[in-house]
Short mmCIF file of C-alpha atoms in Angstrom, two decimals:
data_model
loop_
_atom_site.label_atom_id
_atom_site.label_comp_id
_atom_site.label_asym_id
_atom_site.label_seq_id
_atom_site.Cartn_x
_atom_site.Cartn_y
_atom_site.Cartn_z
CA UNK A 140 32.12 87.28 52.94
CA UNK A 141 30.92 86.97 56.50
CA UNK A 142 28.77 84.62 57.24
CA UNK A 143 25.67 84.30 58.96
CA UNK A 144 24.70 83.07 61.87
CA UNK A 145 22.38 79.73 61.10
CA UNK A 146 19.20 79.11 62.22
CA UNK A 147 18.25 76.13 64.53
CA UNK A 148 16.06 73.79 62.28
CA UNK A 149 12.46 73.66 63.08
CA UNK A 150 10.77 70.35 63.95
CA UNK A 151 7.79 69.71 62.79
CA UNK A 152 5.00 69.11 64.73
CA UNK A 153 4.43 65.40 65.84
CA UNK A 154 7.28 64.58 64.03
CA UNK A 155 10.87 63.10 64.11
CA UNK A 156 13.53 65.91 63.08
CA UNK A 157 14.19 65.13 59.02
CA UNK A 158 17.96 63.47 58.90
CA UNK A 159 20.38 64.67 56.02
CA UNK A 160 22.26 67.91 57.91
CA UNK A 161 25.46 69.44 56.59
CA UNK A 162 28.01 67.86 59.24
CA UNK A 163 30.33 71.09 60.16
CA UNK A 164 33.64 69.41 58.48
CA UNK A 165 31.65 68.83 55.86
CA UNK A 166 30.84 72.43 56.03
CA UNK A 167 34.18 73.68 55.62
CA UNK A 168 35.60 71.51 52.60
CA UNK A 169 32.29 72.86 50.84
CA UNK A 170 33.55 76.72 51.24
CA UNK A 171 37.01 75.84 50.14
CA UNK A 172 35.17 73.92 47.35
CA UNK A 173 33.50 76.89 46.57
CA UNK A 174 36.69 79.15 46.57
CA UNK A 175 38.81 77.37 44.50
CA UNK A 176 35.57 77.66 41.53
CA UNK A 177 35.10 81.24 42.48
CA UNK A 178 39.00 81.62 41.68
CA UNK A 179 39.03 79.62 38.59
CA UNK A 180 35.81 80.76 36.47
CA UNK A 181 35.22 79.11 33.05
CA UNK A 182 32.34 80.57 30.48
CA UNK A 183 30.19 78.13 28.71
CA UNK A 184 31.06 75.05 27.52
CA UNK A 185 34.64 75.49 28.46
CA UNK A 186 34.02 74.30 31.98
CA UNK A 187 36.59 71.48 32.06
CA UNK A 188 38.32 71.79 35.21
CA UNK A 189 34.94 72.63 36.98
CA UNK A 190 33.94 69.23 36.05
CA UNK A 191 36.85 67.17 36.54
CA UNK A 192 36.77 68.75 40.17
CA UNK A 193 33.01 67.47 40.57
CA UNK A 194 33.76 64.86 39.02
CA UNK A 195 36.79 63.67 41.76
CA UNK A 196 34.99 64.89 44.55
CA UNK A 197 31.90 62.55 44.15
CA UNK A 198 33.80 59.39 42.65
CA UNK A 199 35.96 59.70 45.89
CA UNK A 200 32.39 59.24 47.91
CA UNK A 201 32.08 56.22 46.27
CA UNK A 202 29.61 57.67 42.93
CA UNK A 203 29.57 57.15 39.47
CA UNK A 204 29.68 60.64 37.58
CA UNK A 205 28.83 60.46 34.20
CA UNK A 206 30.37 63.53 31.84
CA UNK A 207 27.40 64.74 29.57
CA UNK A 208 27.82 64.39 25.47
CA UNK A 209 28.97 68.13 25.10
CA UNK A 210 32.55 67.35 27.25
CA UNK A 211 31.27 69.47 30.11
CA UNK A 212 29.09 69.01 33.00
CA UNK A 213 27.57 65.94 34.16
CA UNK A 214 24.89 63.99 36.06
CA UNK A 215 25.56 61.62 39.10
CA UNK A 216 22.49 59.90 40.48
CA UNK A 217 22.74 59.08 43.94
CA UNK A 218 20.93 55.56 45.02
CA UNK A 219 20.63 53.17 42.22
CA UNK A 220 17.33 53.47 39.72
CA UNK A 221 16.05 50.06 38.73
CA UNK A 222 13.15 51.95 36.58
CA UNK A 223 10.86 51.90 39.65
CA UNK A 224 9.43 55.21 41.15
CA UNK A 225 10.38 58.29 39.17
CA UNK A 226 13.36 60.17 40.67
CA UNK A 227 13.54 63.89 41.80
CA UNK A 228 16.76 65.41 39.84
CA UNK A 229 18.75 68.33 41.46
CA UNK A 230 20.01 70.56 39.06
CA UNK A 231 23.05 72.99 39.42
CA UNK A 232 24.64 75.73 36.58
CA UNK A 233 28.41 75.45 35.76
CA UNK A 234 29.74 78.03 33.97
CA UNK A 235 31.04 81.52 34.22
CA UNK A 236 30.70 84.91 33.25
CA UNK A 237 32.48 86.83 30.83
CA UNK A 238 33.35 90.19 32.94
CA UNK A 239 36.36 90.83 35.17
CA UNK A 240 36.16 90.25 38.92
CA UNK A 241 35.99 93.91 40.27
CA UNK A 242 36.38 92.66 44.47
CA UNK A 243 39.45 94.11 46.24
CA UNK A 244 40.67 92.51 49.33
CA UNK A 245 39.17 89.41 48.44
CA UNK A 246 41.39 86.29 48.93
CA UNK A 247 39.39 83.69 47.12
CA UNK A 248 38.68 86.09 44.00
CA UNK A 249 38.98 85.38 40.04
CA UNK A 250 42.60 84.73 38.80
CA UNK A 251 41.60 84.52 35.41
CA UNK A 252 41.29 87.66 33.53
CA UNK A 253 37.62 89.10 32.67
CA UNK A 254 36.30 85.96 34.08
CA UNK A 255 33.82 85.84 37.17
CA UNK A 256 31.53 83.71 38.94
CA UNK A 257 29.58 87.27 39.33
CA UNK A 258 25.70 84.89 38.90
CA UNK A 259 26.81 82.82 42.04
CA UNK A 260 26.74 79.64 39.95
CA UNK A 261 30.07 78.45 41.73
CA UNK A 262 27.25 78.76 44.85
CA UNK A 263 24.68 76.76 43.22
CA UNK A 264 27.51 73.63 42.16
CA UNK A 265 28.52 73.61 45.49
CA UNK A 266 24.84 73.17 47.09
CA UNK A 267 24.09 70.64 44.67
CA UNK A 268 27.60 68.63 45.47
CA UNK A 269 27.40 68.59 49.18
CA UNK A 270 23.43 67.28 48.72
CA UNK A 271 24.72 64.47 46.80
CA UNK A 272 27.32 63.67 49.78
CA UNK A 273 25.09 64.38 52.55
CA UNK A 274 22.77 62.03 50.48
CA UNK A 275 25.54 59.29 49.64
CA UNK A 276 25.57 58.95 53.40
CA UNK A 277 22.05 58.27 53.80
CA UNK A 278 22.18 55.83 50.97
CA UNK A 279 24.35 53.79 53.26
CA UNK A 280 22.58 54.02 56.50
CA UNK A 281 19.80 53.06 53.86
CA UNK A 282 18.02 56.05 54.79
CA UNK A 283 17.61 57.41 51.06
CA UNK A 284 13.93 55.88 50.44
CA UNK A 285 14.59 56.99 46.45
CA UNK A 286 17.15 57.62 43.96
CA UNK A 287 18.50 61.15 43.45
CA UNK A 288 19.68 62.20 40.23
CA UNK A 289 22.18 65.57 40.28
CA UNK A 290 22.71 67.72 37.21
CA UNK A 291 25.59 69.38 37.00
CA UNK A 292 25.10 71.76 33.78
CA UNK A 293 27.08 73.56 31.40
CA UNK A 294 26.28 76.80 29.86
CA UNK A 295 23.61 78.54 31.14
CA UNK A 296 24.61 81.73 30.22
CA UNK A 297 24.81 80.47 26.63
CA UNK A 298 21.73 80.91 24.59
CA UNK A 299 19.49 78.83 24.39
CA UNK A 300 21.37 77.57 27.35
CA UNK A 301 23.26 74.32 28.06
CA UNK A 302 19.95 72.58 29.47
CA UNK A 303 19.01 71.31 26.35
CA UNK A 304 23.04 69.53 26.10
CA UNK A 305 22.00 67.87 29.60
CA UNK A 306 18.48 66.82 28.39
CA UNK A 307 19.75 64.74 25.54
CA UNK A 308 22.39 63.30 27.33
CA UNK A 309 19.45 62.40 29.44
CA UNK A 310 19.13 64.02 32.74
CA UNK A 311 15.53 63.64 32.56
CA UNK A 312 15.37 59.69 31.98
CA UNK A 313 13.68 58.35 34.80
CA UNK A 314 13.21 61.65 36.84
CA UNK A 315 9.73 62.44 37.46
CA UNK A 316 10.08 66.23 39.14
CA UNK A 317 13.08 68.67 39.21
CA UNK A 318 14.00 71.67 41.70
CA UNK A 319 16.89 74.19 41.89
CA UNK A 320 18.24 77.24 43.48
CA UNK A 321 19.17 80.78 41.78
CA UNK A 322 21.26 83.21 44.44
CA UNK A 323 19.10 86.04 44.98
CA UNK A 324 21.33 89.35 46.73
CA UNK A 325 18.18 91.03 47.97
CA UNK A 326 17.14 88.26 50.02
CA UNK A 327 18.79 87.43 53.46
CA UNK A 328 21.22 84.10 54.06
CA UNK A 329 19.15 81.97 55.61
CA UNK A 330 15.72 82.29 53.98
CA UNK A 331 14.33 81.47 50.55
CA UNK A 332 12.16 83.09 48.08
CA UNK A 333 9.44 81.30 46.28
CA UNK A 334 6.55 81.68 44.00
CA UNK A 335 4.04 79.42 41.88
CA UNK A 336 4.04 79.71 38.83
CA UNK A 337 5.91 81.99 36.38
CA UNK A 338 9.33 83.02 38.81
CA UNK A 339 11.54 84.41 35.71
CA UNK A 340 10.60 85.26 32.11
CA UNK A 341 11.58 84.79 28.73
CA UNK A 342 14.86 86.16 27.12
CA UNK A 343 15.63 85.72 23.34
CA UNK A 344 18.90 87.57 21.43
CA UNK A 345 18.08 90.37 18.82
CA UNK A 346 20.30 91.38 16.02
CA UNK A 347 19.25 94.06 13.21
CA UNK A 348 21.98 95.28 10.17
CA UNK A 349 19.99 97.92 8.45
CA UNK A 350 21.90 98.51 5.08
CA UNK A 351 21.72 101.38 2.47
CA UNK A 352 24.06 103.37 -0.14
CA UNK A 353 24.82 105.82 2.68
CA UNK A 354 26.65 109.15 1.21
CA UNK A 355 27.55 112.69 2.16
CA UNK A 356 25.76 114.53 5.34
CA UNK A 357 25.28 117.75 3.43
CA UNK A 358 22.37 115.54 0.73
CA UNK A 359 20.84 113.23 2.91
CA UNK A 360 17.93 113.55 1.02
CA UNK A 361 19.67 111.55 -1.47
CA UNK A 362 20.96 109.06 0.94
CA UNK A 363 19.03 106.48 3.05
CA UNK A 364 19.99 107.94 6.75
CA UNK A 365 20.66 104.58 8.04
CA UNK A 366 21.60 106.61 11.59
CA UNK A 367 18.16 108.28 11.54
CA UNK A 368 17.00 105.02 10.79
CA UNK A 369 18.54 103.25 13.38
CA UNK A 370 17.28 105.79 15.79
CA UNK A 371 13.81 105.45 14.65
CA UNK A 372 14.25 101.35 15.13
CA UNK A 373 15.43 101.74 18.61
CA UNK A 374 12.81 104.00 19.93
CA UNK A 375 9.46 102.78 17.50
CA UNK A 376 10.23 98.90 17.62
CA UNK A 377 9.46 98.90 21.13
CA UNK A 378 6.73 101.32 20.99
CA UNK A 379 4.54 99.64 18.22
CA UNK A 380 5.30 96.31 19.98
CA UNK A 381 3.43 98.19 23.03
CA UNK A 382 0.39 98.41 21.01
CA UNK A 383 0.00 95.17 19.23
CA UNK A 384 0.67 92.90 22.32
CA UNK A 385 -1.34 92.36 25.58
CA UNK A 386 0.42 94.79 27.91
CA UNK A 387 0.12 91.66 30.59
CA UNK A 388 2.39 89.81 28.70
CA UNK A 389 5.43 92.15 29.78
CA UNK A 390 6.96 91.42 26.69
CA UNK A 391 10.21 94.21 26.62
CA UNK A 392 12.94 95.01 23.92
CA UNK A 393 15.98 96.81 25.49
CA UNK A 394 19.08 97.57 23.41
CA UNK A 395 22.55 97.05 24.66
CA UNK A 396 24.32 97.96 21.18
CA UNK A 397 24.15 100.56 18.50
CA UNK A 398 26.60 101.18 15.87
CA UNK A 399 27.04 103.47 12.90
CA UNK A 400 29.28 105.45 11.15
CA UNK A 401 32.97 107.03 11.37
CA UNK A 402 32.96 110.00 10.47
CA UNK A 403 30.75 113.32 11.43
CA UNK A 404 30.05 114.17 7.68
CA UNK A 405 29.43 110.71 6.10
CA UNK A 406 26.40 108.75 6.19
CA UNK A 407 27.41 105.23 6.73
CA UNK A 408 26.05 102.58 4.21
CA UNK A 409 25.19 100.16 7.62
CA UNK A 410 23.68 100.57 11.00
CA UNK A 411 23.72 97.71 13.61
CA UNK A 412 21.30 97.12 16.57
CA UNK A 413 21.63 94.38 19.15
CA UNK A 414 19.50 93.68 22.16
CA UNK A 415 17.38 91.43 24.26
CA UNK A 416 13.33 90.93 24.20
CA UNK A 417 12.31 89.71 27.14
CA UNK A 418 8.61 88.20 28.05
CA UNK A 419 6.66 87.40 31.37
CA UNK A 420 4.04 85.50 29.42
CA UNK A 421 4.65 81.97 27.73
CA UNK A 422 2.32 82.17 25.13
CA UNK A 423 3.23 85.65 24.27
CA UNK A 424 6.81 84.76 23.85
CA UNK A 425 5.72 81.85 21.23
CA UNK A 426 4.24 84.85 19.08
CA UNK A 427 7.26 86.98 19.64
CA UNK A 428 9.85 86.42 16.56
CA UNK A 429 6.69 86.91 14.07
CA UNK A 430 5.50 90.17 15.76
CA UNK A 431 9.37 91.67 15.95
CA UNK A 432 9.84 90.53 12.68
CA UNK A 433 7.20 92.69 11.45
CA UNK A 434 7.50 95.82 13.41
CA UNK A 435 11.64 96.12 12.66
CA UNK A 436 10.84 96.08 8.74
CA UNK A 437 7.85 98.33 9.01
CA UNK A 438 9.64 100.74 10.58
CA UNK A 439 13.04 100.50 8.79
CA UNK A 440 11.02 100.07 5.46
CA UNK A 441 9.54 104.05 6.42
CA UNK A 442 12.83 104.60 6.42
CA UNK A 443 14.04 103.31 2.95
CA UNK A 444 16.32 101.08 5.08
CA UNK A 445 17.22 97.31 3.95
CA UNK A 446 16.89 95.12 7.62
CA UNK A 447 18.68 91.83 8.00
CA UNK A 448 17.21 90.28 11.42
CA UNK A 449 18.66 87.57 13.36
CA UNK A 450 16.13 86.59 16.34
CA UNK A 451 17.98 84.21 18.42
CA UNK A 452 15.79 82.34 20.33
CA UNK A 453 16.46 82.27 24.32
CA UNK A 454 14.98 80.55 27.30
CA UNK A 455 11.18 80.59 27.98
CA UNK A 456 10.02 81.40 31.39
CA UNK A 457 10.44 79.16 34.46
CA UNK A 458 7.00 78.62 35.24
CA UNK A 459 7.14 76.82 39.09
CA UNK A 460 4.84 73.95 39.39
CA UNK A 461 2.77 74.75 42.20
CA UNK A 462 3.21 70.96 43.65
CA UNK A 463 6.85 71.17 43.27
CA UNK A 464 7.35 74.67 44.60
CA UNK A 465 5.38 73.82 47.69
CA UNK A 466 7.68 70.62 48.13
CA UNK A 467 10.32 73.45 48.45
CA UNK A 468 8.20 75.29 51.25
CA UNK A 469 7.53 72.19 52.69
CA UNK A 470 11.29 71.60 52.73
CA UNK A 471 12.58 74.82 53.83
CA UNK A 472 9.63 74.80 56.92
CA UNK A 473 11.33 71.32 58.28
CA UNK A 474 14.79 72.53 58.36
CA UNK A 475 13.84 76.68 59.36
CA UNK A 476 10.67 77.13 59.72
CA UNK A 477 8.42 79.64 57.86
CA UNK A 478 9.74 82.14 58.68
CA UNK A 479 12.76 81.49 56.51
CA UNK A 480 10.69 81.51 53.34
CA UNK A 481 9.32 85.11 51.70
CA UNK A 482 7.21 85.39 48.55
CA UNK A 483 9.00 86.51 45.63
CA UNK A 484 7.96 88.22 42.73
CA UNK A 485 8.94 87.34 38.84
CA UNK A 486 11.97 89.00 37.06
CA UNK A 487 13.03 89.76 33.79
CA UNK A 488 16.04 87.52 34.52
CA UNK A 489 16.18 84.26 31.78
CA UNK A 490 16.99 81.48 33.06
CA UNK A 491 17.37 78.11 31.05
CA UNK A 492 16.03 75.53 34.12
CA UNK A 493 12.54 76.90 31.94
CA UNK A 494 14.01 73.70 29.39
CA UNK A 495 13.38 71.33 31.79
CA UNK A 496 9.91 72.27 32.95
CA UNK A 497 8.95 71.65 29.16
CA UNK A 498 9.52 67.76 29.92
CA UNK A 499 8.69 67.58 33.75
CA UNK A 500 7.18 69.24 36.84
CA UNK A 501 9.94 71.47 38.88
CA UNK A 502 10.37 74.59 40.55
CA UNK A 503 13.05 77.16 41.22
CA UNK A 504 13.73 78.58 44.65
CA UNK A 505 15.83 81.78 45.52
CA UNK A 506 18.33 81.18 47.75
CA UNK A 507 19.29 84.36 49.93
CA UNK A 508 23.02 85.29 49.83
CA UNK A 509 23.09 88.82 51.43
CA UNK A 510 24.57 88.87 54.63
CA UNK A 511 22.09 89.71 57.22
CA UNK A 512 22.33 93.48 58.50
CA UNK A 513 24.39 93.91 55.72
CA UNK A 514 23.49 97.67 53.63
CA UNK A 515 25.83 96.66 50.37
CA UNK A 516 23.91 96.81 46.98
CA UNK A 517 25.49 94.24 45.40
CA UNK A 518 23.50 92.43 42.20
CA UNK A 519 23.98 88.93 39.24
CA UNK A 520 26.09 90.09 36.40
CA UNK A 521 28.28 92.76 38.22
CA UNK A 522 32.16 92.05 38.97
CA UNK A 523 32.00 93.04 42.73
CA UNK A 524 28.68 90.11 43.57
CA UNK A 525 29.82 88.02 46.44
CA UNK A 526 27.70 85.63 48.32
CA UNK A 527 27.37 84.72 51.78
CA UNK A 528 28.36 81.63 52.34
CA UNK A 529 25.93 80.63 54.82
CA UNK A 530 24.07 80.14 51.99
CA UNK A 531 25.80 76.97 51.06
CA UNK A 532 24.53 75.14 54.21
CA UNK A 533 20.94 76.29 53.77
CA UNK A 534 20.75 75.03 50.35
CA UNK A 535 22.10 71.35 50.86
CA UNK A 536 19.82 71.27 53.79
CA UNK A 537 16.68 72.26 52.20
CA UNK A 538 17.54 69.88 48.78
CA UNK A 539 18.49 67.10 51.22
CA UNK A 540 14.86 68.18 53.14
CA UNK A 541 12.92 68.17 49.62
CA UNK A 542 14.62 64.64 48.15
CA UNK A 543 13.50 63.14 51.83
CA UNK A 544 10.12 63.79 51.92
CA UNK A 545 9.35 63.43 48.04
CA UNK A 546 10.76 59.97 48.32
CA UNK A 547 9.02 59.18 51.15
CA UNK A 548 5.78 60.05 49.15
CA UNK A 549 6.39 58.94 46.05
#
């Protein structure tokens, strides 16, 4: 991708320039760093030579990696903790996708078949890696005024997400707050987006095998119509749930899967549903499995359908601290000024950095990847998302930016 131009770092006023910039070498090895992921995706929990290359790269500046309890992924704090001051922790998603990577003329793009680094995590390790070097640095000029933990995690994309792995292999032990990034395409290299409170929502799994004897098309009336029935499921579930929960709450089921049947004159003895309910509201999502529960067997029971549900729960919503996400602005003001930051609104996406924020303060950011000027469309979970790498350079800057000045107060 081209890159964009960056923007000189604003000062602010009455004070010294915050240390911690991305030296220009260092720059460089961090794109190629970022390449060689982007060729060589792994999905969840298979992220082995992902985190043996973290894991060189920050023993070789002189850090102790430690590889989390699962096999993948690992945390690295930089600074040593004697159980003083609470540490901020950096955290950064691992793994892959499981689509092909649809670029053309791409050098750096995925050799592995229907693998792709199409969520820009191979972005987010990166950031997270050249913080903790930029940071190493200032640890020996002892200009780190508090430890920094990084978490390197496995599995996002893996309900209920790899977080919970990294929490009981203790990322949180001894941290006190926790930010992140997540690439956002619609927002320029160079800037941020960011937003108190609730910044993504909840996603859970839904799975629904309606069963019933089935039988010829020309007697249905002597059949259960499990394809009439599974019909009726996919268009009343969500429309009764419309009515029984606070419309506020945002709380969405969208199929992704149907299946039933083989042949045009037999009525199949199973249907099969799967899809994704999604919530903006916390305490609505808590209620969720009960109030699906009851709508898919009221509905299928009309139908003289047997259901067998399997509600998978997700991720609840990241819900920024306000404190935390205005550390970020402060951050992202020192190094480019406000203009670089725009308010964003909250998505649909899931995202499982919501685990952490059950045990401590933190706050997501989105870090703009589109290339300014640029007119492509691109968007997370499709096989031609690219990032600009720009992007790379503002992120390290504004972590190193946030770990500074939350140290300083802490």
């Amino acid at each position: 991708m081209s890159r964009a131009s960056d923007e000189p770092e604003a000062d602010l006023p009455g004070e010294a320039p915050l240390p911690g910039l991305l030296p220009e070498p260092l720059g460089a090895e961090l794109i190629a760093f970022r390449r060689d992921l982007h060729m060589h995706p792994e999905l969840g929990n298979q992220e082995f030579r992902t985190t043996a290359a973290i894991k060189k790269r920050l023993e070789a500046a002189g850090l102790k990696p430690r590889v989390l309890d699962s096999g993948t992924g690992l945390l690295c704090d930089v600074g040593t903790w004697k159980g003083g001051r609470p540490m901020l922790a950096i955290r950064a998603d691992i793994d892959a996708l499981p689509i092909p990577d649809a670029k053309v003329n791409t050098p750096y793009r995925s050799t592995v078949p229907d693998r792709a680094h199409a969520c820009g995590h191979d972005i987010h390790t990166t950031t997270v890696l050249g913080t903790g070097l930029v940071l190493a640095e200032l640890d020996r000029q002892g200009l780190l005024p508090n430890p920094v933990r990084l978490v390197f995690q496995p599995a996002e994309e893996v309900l209920p997400g790899g977080a919970t792995d990294a929490i009981r292999s203790g990322a949180l032990d001894g941290v006190g707050r926790i930010i992140a990034v997540h690439c956002d395409p619609r927002v320029d290299a160079g800037r941020i987006g960011l937003r108190a409170g609730p910044i993504t929502s909840a996603c859970d799994r839904l799975e629904i095998t309606l069963d019933g004897p089935g039988g010829h098309t020309a007697r249905p009336h002597l059949t259960t119509d499990l394809v009439t029935a599974a019909a009726r499921v996919a268009v009343d579930v969500p429309a009764l749930l419309a009515r029984r929960i606070d419309a506020r709450a945002g709380l969405a089921v969208t199929w992704g899967r149907i299946d039933a049947g083989h042949a045009c004159n037999v009525i199949p003895m199973r249907a099969e549903l799967a899809g994704t309910v999604r919530c903006l509201d916390l305490d609505a999502w808590r209620d969720a499995p009960d109030k699906v529960h009851a709508a898919i067997d009221e509905v299928a029971t009309l139908h003289g359908a047997k259901s067998e549900i399997n509600y998978v729960r997700g991720v609840p919503p990241v819900v920024n601290d306000p404190a935390v996400a205005e550390l970020l602005r402060e951050a992202q003001t020192a190094r480019r000024g406000a203009v670089a930051i725009e308010d964003t609104e909250q998505s649909l996406g899931g995202e499982d950095f919501s685990w952490y924020l059950e045990h401590v303060p933190g706050a997501m950011a989105r870090l703009g990847v589109r290339t300014p000027g640029s007119n492509a469309r691109l968007d997370l979970h499709r096989g031609d998302f690219d990032a600009d790498e720009a992007a790379i350079k503002v992120g390290v800057e504004l972590f190193t930016a946030a770990a500074l000045l939350e140290g300083h107060r802490s």
